Coordinates of C-alpha atoms (C1' of nucleotides) in Angstrom, one line a residue:
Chain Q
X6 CA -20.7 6.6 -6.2
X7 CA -24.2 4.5 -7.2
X8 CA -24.0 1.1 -7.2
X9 CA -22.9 -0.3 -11.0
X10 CA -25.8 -3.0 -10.2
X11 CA -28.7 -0.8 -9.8
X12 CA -27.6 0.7 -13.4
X13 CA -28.2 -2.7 -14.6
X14 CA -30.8 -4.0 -12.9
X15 CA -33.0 -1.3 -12.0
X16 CA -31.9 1.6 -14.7
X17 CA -35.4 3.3 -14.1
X18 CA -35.3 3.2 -10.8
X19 CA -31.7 5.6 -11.3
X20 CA -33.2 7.5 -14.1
X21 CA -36.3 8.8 -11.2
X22 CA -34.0 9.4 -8.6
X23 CA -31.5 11.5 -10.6
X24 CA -34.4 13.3 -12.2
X25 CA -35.7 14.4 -9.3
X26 CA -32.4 16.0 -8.1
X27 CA -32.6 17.9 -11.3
X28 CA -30.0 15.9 -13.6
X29 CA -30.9 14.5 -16.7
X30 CA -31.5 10.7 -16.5
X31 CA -29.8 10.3 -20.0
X32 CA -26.5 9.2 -17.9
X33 CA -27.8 6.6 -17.4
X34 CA -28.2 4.9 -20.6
X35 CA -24.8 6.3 -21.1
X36 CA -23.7 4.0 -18.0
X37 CA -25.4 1.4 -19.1
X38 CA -23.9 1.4 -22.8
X39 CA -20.1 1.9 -21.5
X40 CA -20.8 -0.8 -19.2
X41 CA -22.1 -3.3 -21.6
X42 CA -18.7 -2.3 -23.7
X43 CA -16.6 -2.7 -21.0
X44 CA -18.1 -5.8 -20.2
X45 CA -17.9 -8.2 -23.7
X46 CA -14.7 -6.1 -24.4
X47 CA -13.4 -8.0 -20.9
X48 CA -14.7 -11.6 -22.0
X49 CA -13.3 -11.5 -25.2
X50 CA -9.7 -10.5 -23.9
X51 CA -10.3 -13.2 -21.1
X52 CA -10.5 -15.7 -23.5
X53 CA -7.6 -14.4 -25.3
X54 CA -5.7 -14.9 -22.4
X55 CA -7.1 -18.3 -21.7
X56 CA -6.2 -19.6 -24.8
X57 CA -2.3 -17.5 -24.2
X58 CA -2.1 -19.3 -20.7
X59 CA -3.0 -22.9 -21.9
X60 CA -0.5 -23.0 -24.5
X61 CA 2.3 -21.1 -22.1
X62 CA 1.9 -24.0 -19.9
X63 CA 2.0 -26.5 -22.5
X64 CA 5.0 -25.1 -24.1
X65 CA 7.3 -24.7 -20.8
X66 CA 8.3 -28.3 -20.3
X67 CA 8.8 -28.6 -24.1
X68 CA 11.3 -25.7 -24.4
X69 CA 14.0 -27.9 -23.6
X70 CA 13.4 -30.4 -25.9
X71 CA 11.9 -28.8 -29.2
X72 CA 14.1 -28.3 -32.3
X73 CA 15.1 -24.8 -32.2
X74 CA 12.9 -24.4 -35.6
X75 CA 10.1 -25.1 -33.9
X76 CA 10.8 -23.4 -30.8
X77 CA 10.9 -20.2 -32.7
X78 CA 7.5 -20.6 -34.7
X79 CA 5.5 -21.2 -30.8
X80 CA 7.6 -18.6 -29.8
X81 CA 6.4 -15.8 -32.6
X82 CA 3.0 -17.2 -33.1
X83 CA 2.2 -16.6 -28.8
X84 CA 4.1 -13.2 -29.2
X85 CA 1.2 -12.2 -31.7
X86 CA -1.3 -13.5 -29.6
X87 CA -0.1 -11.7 -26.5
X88 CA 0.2 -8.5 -29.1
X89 CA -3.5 -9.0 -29.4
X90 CA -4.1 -9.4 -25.7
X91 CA -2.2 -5.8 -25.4
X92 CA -4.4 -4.0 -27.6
X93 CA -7.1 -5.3 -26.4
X94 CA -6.4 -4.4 -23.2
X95 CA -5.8 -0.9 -23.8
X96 CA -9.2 -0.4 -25.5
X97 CA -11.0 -2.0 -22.5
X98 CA -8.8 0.2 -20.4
X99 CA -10.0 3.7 -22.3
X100 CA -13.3 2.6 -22.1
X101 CA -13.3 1.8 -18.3
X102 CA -12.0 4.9 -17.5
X103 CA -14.6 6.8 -19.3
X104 CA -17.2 4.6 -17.3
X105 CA -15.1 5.0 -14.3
X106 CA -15.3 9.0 -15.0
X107 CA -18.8 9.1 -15.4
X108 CA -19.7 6.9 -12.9
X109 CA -17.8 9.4 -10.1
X110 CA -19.6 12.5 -11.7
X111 CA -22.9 11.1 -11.2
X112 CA -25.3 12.5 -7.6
X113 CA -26.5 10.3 -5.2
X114 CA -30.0 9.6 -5.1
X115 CA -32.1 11.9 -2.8
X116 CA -34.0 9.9 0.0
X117 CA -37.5 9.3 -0.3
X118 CA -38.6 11.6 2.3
X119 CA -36.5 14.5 0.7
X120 CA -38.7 17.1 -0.3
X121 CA -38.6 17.8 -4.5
X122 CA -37.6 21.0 -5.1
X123 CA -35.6 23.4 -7.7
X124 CA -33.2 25.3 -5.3
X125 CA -33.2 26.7 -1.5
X126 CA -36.0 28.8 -1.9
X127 CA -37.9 24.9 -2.2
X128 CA -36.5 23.8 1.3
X129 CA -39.0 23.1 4.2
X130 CA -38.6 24.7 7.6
X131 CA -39.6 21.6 9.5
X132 CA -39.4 23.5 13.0
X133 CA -38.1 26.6 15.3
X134 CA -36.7 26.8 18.1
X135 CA -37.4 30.2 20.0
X136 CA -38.5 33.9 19.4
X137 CA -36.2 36.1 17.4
X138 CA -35.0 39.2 20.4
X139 CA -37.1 42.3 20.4
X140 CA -34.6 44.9 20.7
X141 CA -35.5 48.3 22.2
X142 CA -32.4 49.8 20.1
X143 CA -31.4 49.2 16.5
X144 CA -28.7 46.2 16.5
X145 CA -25.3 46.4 15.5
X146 CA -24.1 43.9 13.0
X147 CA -21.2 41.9 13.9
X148 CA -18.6 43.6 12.1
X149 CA -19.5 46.6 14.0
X150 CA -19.8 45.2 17.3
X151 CA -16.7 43.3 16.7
X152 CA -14.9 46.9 15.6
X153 CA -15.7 48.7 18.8
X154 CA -15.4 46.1 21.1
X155 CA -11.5 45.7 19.2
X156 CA -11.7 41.5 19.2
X157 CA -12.3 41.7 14.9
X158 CA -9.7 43.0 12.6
X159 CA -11.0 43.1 9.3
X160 CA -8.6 45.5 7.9
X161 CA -5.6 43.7 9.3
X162 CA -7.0 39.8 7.6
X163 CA -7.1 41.5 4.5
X164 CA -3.6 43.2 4.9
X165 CA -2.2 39.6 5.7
X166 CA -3.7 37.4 3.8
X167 CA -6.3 39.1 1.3
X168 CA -10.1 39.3 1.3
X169 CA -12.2 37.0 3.4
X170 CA -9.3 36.8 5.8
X171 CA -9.4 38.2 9.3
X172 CA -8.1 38.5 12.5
X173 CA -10.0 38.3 16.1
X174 CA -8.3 39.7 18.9
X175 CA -8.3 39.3 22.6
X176 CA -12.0 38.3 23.8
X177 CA -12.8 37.8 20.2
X178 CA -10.0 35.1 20.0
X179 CA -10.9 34.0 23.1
X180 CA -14.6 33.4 22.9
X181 CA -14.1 31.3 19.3
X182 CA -11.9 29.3 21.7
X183 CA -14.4 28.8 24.2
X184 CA -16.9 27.6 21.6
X185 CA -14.8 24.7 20.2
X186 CA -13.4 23.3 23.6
X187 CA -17.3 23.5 24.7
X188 CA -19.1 21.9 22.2
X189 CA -16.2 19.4 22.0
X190 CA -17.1 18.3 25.6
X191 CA -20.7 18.2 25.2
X192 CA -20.2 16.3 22.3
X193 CA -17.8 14.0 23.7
X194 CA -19.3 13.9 27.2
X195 CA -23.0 14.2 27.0
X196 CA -23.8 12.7 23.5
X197 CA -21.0 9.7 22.8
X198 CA -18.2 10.9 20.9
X199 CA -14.6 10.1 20.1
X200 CA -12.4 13.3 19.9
X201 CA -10.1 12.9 16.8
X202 CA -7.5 15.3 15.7
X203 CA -6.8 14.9 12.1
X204 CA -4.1 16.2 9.7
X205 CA -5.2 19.0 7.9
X206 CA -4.0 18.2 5.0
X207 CA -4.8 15.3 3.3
X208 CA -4.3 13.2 -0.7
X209 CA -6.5 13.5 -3.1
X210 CA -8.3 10.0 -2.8
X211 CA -9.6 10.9 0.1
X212 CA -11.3 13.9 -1.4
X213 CA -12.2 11.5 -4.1
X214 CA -13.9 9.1 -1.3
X215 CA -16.2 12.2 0.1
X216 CA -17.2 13.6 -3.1
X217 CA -15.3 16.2 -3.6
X218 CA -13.4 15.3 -6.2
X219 CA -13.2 14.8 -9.3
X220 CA -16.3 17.6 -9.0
X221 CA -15.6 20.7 -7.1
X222 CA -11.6 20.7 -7.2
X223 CA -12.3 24.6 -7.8
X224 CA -13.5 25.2 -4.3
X225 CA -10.1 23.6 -2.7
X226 CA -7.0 24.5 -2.2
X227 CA -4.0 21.9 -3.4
X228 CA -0.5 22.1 -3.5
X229 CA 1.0 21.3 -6.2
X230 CA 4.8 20.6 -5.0
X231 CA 3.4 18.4 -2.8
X232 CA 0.2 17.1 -4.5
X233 CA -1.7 17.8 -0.6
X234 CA -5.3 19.5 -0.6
X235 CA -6.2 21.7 2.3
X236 CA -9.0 19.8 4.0
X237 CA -12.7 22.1 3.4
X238 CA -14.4 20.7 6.2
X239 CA -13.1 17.7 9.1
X240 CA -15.7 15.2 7.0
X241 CA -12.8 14.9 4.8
X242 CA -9.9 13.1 7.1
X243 CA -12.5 11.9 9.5
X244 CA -14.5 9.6 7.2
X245 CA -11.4 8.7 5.4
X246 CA -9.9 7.3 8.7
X247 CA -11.0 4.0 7.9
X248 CA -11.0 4.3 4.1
X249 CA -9.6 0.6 2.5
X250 CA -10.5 -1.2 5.8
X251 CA -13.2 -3.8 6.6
X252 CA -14.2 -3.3 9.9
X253 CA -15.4 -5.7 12.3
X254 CA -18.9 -7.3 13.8
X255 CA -18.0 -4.6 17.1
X256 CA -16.9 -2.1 15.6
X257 CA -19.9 0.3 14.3
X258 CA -21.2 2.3 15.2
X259 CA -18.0 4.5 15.0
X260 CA -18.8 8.1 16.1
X261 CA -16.1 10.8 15.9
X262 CA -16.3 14.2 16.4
X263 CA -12.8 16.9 15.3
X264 CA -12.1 20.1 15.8
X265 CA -10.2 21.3 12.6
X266 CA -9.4 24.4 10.3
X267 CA -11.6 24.6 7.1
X268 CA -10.3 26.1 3.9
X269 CA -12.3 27.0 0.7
X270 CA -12.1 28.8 -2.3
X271 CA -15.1 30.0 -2.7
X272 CA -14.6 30.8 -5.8
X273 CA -18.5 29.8 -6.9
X274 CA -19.5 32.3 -4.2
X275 CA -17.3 35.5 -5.3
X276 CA -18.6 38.7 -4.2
X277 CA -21.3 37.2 -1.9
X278 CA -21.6 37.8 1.6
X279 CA -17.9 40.0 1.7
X280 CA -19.0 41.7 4.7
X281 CA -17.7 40.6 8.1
X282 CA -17.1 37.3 8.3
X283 CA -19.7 34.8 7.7
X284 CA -18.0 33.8 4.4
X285 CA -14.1 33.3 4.8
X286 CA -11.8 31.0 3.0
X287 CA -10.5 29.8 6.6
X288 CA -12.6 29.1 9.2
X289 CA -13.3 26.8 12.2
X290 CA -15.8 23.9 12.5
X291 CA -16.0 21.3 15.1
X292 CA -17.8 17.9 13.3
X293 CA -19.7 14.9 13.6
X294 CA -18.8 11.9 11.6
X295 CA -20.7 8.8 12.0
X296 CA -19.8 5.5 10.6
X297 CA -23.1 3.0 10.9
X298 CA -24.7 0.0 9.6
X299 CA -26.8 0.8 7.2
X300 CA -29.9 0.0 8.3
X301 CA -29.2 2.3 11.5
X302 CA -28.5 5.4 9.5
X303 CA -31.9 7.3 9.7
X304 CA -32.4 7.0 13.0
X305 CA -28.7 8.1 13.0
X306 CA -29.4 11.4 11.4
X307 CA -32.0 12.1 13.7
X308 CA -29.7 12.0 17.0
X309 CA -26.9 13.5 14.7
X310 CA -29.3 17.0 14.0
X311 CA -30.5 17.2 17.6
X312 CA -26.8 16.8 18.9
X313 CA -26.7 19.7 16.7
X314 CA -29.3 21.4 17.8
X315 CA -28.3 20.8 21.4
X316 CA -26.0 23.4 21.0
X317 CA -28.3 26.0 19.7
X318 CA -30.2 25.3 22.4
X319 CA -27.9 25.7 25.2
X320 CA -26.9 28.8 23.7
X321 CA -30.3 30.5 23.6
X322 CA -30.3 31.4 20.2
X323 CA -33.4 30.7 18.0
X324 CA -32.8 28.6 15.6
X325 CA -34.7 26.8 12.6
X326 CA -34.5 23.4 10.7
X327 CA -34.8 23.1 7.2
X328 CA -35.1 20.4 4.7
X329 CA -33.1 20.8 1.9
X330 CA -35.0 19.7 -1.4
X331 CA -33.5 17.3 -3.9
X332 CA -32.5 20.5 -6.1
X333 CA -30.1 22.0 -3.2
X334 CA -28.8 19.1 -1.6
X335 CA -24.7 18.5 -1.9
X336 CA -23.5 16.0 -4.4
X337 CA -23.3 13.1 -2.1
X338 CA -26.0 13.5 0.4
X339 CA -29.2 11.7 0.2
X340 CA -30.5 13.8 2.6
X341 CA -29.5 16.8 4.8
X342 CA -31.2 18.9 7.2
X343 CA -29.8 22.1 7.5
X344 CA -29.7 24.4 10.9
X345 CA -30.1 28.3 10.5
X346 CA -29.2 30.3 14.0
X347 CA -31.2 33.5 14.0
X348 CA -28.9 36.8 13.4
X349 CA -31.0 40.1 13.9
X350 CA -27.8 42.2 12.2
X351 CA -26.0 40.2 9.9
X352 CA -27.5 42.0 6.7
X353 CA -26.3 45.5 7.8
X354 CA -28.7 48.0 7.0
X355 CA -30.9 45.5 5.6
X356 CA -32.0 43.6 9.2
X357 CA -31.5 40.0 10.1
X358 CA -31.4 36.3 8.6
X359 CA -30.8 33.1 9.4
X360 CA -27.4 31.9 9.1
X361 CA -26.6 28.1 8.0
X362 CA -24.7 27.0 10.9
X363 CA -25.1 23.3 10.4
X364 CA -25.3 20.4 7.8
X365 CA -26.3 17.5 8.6
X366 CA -26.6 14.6 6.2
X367 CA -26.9 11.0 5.5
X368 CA -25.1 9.6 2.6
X369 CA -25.8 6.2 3.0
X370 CA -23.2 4.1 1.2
X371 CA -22.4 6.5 -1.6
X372 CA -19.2 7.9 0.3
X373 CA -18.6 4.2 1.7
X374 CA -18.4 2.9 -2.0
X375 CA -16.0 6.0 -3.1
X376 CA -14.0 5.3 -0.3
X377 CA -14.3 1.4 0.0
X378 CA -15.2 1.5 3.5
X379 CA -16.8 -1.7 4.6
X380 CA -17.5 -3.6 7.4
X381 CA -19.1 -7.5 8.4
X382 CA -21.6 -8.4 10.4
X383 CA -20.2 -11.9 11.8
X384 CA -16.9 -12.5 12.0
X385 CA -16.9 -14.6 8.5
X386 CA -19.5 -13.0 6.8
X387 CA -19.4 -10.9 3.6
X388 CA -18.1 -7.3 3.7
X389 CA -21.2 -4.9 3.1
X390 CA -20.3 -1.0 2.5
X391 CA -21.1 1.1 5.6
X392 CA -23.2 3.8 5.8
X393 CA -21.7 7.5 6.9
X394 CA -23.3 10.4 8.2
X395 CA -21.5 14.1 9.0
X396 CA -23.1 17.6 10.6
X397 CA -21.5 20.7 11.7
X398 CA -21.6 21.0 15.0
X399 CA -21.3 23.7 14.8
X400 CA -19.4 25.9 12.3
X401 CA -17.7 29.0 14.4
X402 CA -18.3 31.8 12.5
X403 CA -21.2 32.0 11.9
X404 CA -22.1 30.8 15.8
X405 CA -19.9 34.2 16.7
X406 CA -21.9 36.3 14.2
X407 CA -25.0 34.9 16.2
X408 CA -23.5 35.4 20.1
X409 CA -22.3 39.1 19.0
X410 CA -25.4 40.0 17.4
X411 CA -28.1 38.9 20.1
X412 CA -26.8 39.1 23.0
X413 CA -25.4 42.8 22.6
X414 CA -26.1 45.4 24.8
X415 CA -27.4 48.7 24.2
X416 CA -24.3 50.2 25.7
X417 CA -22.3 48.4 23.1
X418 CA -21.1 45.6 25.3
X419 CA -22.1 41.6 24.3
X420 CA -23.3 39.3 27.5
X421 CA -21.2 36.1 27.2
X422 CA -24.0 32.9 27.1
X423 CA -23.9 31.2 30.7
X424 CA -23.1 27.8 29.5
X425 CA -19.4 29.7 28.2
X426 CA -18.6 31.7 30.9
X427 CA -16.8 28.5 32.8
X428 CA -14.4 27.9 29.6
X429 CA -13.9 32.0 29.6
X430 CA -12.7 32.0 33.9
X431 CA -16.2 33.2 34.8
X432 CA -16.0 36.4 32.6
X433 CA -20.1 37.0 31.8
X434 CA -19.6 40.1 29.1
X435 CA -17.4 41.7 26.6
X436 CA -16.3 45.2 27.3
X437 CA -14.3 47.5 25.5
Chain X
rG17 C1' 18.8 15.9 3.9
rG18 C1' 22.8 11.4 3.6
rA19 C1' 23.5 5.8 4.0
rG20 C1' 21.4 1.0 4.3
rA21 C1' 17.4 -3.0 4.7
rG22 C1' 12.7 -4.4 3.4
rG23 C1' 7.4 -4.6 1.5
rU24 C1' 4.3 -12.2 -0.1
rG25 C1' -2.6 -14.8 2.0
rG26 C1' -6.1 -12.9 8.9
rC27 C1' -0.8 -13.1 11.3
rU28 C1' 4.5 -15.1 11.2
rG29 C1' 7.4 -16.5 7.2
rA30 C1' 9.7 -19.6 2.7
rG31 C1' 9.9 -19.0 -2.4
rU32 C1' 16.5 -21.7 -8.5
rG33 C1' 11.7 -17.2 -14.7
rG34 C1' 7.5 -22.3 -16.4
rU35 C1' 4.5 -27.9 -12.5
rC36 C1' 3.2 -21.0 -7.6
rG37 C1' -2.8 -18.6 -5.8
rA38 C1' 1.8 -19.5 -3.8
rA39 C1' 5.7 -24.2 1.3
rA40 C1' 5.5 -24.3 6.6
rG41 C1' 3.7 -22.6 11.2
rC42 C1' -0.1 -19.9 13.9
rG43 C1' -5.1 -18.5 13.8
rG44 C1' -10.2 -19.8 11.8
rC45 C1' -13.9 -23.5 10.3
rU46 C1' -15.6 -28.9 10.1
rG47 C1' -15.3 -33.7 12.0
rA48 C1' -13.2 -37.8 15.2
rC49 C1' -11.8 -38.9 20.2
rU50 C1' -12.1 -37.6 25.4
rG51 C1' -17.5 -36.4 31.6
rC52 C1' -16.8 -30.5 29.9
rU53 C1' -12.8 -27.3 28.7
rA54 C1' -7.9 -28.1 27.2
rA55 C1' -4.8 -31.3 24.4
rU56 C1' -4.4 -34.7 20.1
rC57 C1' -5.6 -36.4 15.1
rA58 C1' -7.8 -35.8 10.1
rG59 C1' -9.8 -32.6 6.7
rU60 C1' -10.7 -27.7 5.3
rU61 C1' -9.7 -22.4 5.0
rG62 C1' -8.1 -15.5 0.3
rU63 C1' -10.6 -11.7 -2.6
rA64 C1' -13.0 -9.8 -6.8
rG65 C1' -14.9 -9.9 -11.9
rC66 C1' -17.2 -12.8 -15.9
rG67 C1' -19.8 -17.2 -17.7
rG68 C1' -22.5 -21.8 -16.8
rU69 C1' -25.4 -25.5 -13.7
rA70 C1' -28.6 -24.2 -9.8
rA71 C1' -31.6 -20.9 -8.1
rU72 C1' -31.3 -17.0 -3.7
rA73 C1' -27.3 -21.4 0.3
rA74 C1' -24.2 -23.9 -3.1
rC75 C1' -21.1 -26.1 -7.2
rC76 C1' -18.0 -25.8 -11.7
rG77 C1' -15.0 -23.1 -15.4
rC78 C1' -12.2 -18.9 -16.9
rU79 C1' -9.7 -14.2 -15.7
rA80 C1' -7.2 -10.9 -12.4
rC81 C1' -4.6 -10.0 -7.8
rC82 C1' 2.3 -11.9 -4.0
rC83 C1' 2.7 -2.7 -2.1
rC84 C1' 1.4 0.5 -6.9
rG85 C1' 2.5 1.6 -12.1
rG86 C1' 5.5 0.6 -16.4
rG87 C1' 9.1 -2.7 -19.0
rU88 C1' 11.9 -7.3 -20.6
rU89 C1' 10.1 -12.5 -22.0
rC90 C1' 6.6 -17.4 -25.5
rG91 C1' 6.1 -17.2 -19.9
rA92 C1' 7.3 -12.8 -14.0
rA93 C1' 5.9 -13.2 -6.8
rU94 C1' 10.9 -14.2 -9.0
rC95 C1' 14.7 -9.9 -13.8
rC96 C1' 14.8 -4.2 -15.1
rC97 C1' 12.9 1.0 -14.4
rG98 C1' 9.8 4.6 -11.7
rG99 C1' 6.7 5.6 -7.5
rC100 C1' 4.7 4.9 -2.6
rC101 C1' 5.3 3.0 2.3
rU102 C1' 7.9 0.8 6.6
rC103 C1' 12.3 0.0 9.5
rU104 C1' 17.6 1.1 11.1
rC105 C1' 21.9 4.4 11.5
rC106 C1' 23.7 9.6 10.8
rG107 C1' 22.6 14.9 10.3
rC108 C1' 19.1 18.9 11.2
rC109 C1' 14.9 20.8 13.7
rA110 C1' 9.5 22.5 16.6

RNA sequence: GGAGAGGUGGCUGAGUGGUCGAAAGCGGCUGACUGCUAAUCAGUUGUAGCGGUAAUAACCGCUACCCCGGGUUCGAAUCCCGGCCUCUCCGCCA
C-alpha cells in the first residue's frame, strides 16, 4: 500500500510512477477526492462529539439533583445529538472504506532504475551465466526422460488429483529432496540465513499484508469452512511473521529462508505450459525473505539475486538475469530481477527456453505498510515501516526440468550434479 | 469435542456506569545527592488522527483507542450479545 501522504503531498509524483507501470494515474485524483471527504467528514463529527462529551460531563454530577422535568429535556436533547454523531459516523465509515478499497488495489511504484516497458517481451537480460550444452543427440524433454527413467508419473497426478498434478517416484522423489535440504544449507550455512518452518496455511490478513489480496484471490486456494488460504509461495507466512510488531534497534536485518509447499490456481494461466511439470498447482520452493532498514534494501537485493544465483552456479546450469520492466513487474514489487535456468528440451518438439526459476524483488515498504511491520532505530525513537525483500531460491520444478534435461545422457540416463551427490549417499546418475 | 477461568499502558496488576487515558509497583527518561557504579529522593513517562501556535525539535486543543465487532444508556474499561485468543481440567488422537 502507497503512502496516504505522498497522495497529498506529492499527487504528481504518484500519478508518474503509476503511469509508468501502465495504470491510469486518474486514481489518484480519485484518492485524493475520497480523502479530502473522509477527512472534513471526520472534523465535523469530531466536533459533534466534542460538543456531546462536554455536556455528558457537565450533566453527570447534576443527574442527581435536577428536577426530573429537566432531567428528561438534557436527556432527549443529547440523545438527538448522539443520533447525529451515529449518522455521521456511518457516512464517514462508507466513505473510508471506499478509500480504504482503493487505496489496497492500487501498484506500487516501480524503482527508478526499473526499466519502462509494456510486458515481458520489454525485460532486459542484464547478464548470463554459461554456454547452453551442445548435444551430439536430440535431447529428451523432461517428461520423457522422467517416463523412462520411471521417477515421473504424470498419468497417476492426474488420476489423483486432476491436471497439473503429479507424482515423482523413487530417484525422482529423491533428487527434489536433495535439492531442498541442499540449498537450505547453503543458504543457511554459507550465505546467513535463519531456517523457518511455517504453517502452510495461513488467514487472509496476511495475504492482505503481501499483496495478494484483495487482488488475485482467484489464483488461491481458501477454505471456506475454515476461512484458511493455502499459502502460494513461503513470502506469505514468512513476511507475515512479524506482521503487527515493532521490532527493535537489533533486530534487522532479519533474514529467513523456508522450505514450503506452494499452491496456485492458475486459473489466469489455463491451458499454458500443461506439459510435464513446469506449471502445477502444487509445487516446492525453498525462499528468501528479508526484513531490512530501508535504506539497506538495494544493496539487499543485490546479495539476495546472487545468493540466488549461487545456486545456479554450483549446479552448472546456464542461466540468465532479467530485468523485469515496470509493465511485468508483480503488484507489490518495486523492482524484481528474475532468474531463467537454461532447458535445452522443455518445449518438446519445439527446442529449449529459459525457465523462470527465481524472483527476486524489493518491495520497499509497500508490504511493511499492508502488513504494519515496523521497527525503531533507538530504543525510544519513532517506529518507521521496514523494508522487505523475497527471491526464490530456487523453485523445484522447474530446477528438476533443468537437471533432467542437461545433464542427460545419450543412453537415456541423467548424471546427478556433483555438489548433490553427498545428500543422494554418493549416487552420481539416474538409471533405469 | 465437554467443563471452567481470563484477556487493562513496555511488564506485573487494581478498577462501585459519570471526576478513568485509566491506581499502584516494576522498567524507561530527567534532575538532585554521593569519588564511580549501586542505593536513595523528586519529577517525568502510551499510540494514532485532525486542527492551531511554531516551524522541521517542540507546545496547546480536540477526537479515538482498556482483545475485536455490535448493542443498551444522556454517559461504558465497567452492563448485554457475537467473535477471536490464552490458560486449567476431562475426553480423543498423529
Amino acid at each position: 500500500m502507497l503512502d496516504i501522504r505522498l497522495f497529498r503531498e506529492q499527487p504528481d509524483f504518484v500519478k508518474a510512477g503509476l503511469e509508468r507501470a501502465g495504470v491510469d494515474p486518474a486514481v489518484v485524483d480519485r484518492v485524493r477526492s475520497l480523502d479530502e471527504q473522509v477527512r472534513s467528514l471526520k472534523t465535523s463529527a469530531e466536533s459533534m462529539k466534542a460538543e456531546l462529551n462536554a455536556a455528558n460531563k457537565a450533566l453527570g454530577p447534576l443527574m442527581k439533583t435536577l428536577p426530573q422535568e429537566e432531567r428528561d429535556a438534557r436527556r432527549a436533547e443529547l440523545r438527538a445529538l448522539g443520533d447525529r454523531i451515529t449518522e455521521a459516523d456511518a457516512v464517514r465509515q462508507t466513505v473510508e472504506t471506499e478509500l480504504q478499497n482503493l487505496l489496497l488495489e492500487i501498484p506500487n511504484l516501480p524503482h527508478e532504475k526499473v526499466p519502462v516497458g509494456k510486458d515481458d517481451s520489454d525485460n532486459v537480460v542484464v547478464r548470463t551465466f554459461g554456454e547452453p550444452r551442445l548435444f551430439d543427440f536430440t535431447p529428451l524433454s523432461h517428461w520423457d526422460i522422467g517416463e523412462k527413467l520411471g521417477i515421473l508419473d504424470l498419468e497417476r497426478g492426474i488420476k489423483i488429483s486432476g491436471s497439473r498434478f503429479y507424482v515423482l517416484r523413487g530417484a525422482g522423489a529423491a533428487l527434489q529432496r536433495a535439492l531442498i535440504t541442499w540449498m537450505l544449507d547453503l543458504h543457511i550455512e554459507k550465505h546467513g540465513y535463519l531456517e523457518v518452518y511455517p504453517p502452510f496455511v495461513v488467514k487472509q490478513e496476511c495475504l492482505y499484508g503481501t499483496g495478494n489480496l484483495p487482488k488475485f484471490a482467484d489464483n488461491l486456494y481458501h477454505d471456506v469452512e475454515e476461512d484458511f488460504w493455502l499459502v502460494p509461495t513461503a513470502e506469505v507466512p514468512v513476511t507475515n511473521l512479524h506482521r503487527d510488531e515493532i521490532l527493535g534497534p537489533n533486530d534487522l536485518p532479519k533474514r529467513y529462508v523456508a522450505y514450503t509447499p506452494c499452491f496456485r490456481r492458475e486459473k489466469m494461466s489455463a491451458g499454458r505450459d500443461v506439459r510435464g511439470i513446469k506449471r502445477g498447482h502444487q509445487f516446492d520452493k525453498v525462499e528468501m525473505v528479508k526484513l531490512v532498514a530501508p535504506e539497506d534494501s538495494d544493496a539487499e537485493l543485490d546479495t539476495l539475486l546472487d545468493n540466488a544465483e549461487d545456486i545456479c552456479r554450483l549446479l552448472q546450469i546456464p542461466y540468465r538475469v532479467v530485468a523485469v520492466c515496470t509493465g511485468d513487474k508483480t503488484f507489490s514489487s518495486a523492482i524484481t530481477y528474475d532468474i531463467e535456468l537454461w532447458a535445452p528440451a522443455s518445449k518438446g518438439e519445439e527446442g529449449g527456453e529459459w525457465l523462470e526459476v527465481s524472483s527476486c524483488s524489493n518491495f520497499r515498504d509497500f508490504q511493511a505498510r499492508r502488513a504494519n511491520l515496523r521497527f525503531r532505530r533507538e530504543a525510544n525513537g519513532k517506529p518507521e515501516f521496514v523494508h522487505t525483500l523475497n527471491g526464490s531460491g530456487l523453485a523445484l520444478p522447474r530446477v528438476m526440468i533443468a537437471i533432467l534435461e542437461n545433464y542427460q545422457n545419450a543412453d537415456g540416463t541423467v548424471t546427478i550434479p556433483e555438489v548433490l551427490r553427498p545428500y543422494l549417499h554418493g549416487r552420481d546418475t539416474i538409471r533405469k
